[in-house]
JSON list of C-alpha atoms in Angstrom, two decimals:
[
{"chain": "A", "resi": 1, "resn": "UNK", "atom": "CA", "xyz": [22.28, -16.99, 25.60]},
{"chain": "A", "resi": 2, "resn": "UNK", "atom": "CA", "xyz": [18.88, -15.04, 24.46]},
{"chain": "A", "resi": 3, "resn": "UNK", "atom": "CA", "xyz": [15.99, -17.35, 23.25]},
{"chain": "A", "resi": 4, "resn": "UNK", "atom": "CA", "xyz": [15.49, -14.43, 20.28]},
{"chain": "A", "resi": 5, "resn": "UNK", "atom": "CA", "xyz": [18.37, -12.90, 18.17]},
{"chain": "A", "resi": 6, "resn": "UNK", "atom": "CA", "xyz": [18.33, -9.70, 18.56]},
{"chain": "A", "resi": 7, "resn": "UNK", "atom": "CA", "xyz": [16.57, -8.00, 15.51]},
{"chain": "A", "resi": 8, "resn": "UNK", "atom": "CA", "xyz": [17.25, -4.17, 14.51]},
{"chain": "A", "resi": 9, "resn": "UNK", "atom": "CA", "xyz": [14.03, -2.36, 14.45]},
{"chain": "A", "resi": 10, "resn": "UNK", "atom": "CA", "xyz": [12.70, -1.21, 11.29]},
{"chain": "A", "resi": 11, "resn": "UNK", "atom": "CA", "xyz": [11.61, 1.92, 10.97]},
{"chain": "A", "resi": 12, "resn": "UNK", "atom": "CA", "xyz": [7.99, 2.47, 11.27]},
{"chain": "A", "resi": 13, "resn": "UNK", "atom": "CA", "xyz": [6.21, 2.13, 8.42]},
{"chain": "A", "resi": 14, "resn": "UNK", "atom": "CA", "xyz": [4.66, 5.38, 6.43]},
{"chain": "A", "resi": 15, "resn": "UNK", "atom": "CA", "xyz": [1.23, 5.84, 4.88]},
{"chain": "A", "resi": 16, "resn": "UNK", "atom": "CA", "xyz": [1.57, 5.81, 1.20]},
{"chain": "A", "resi": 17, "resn": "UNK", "atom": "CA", "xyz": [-0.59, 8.38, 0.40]},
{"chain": "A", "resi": 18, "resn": "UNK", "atom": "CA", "xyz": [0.16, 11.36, 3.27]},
{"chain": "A", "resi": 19, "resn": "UNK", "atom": "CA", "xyz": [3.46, 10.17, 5.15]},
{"chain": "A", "resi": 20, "resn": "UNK", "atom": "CA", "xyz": [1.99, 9.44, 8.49]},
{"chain": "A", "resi": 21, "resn": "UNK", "atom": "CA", "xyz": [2.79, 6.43, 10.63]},
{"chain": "A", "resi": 22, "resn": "UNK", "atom": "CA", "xyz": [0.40, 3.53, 9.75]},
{"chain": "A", "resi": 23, "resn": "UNK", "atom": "CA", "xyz": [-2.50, 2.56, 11.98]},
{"chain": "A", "resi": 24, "resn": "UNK", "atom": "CA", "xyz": [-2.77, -1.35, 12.32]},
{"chain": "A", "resi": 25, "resn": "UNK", "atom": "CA", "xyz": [-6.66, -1.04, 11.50]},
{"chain": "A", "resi": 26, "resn": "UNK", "atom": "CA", "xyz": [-6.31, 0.88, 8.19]},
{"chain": "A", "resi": 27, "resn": "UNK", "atom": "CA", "xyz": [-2.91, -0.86, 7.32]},
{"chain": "A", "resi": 28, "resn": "UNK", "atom": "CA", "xyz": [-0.70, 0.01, 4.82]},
{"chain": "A", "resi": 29, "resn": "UNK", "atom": "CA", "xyz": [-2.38, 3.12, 5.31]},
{"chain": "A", "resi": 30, "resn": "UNK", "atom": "CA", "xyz": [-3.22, 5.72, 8.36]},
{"chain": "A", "resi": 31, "resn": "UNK", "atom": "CA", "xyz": [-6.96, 6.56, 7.91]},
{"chain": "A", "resi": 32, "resn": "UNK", "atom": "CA", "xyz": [-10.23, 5.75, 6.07]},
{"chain": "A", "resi": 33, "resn": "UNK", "atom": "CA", "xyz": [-9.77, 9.06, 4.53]},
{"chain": "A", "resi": 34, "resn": "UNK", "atom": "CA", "xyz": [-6.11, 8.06, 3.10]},
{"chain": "A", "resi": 35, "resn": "UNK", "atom": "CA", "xyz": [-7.35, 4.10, 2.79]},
{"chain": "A", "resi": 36, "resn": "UNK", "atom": "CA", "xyz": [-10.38, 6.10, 0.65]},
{"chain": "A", "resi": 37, "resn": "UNK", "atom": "CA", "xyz": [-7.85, 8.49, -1.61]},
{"chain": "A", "resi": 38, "resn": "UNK", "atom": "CA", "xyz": [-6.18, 5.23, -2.81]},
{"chain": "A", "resi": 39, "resn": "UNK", "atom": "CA", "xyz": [-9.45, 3.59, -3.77]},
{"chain": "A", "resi": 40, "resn": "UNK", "atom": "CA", "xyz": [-10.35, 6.59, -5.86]},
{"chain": "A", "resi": 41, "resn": "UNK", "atom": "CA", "xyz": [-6.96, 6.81, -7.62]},
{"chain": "A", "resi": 42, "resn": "UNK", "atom": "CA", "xyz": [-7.31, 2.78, -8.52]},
{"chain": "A", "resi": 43, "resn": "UNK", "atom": "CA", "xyz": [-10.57, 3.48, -9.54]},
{"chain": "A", "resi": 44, "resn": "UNK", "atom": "CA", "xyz": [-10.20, 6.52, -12.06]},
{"chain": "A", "resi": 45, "resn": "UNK", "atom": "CA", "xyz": [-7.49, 5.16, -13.80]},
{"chain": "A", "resi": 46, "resn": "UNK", "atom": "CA", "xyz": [-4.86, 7.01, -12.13]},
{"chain": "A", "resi": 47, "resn": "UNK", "atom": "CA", "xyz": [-2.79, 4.09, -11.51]},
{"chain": "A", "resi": 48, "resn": "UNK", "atom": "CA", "xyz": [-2.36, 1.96, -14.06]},
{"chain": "A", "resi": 49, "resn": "UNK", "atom": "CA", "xyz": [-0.53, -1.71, -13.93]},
{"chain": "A", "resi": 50, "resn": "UNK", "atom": "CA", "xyz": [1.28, -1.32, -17.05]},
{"chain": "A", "resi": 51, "resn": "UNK", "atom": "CA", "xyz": [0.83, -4.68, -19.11]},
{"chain": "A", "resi": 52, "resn": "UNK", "atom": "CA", "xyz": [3.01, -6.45, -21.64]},
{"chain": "A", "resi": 53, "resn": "UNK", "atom": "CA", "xyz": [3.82, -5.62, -25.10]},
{"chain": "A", "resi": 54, "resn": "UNK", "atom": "CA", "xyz": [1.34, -7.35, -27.72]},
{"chain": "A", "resi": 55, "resn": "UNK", "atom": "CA", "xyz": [-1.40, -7.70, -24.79]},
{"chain": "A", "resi": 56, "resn": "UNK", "atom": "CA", "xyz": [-4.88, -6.83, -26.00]},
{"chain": "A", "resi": 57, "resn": "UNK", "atom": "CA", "xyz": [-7.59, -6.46, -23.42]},
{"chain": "A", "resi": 58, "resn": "UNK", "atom": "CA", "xyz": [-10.21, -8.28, -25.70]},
{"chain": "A", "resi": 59, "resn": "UNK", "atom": "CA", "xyz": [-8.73, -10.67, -27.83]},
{"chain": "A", "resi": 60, "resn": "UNK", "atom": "CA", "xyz": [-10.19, -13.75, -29.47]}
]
């Protein structure tokens, strides 16, 4: 009997942005640069977090 179950192994995981395997430091992502490309495309609106129906930014 085996103290741990065996587990299948995942595959590795993928930066998001350019496909490469992650690095633990810059994780989900590979590099500053990618961790950096993300940023921007939060930033200008380029992904957007789509809200509900009815919701108004500013309402009183």
């Amino acid at each position: 009997m085996t103290d741990q179950a065996e587990k299948p192994q995942s595959p590795p995981r993928r930066c998001p942005i350019c496909g490469k395997p992650v690095e633990q430091a810059f994780r989900p992502f590979c590099s500053p640069r990618c961790r950096d490309v993300d940023l921007n495309r939060w930033l200008s609106g380029s992904y957007v977090v789509p809200g509900r129906e009815g919701d108004e930014e500013d309402a009183d």
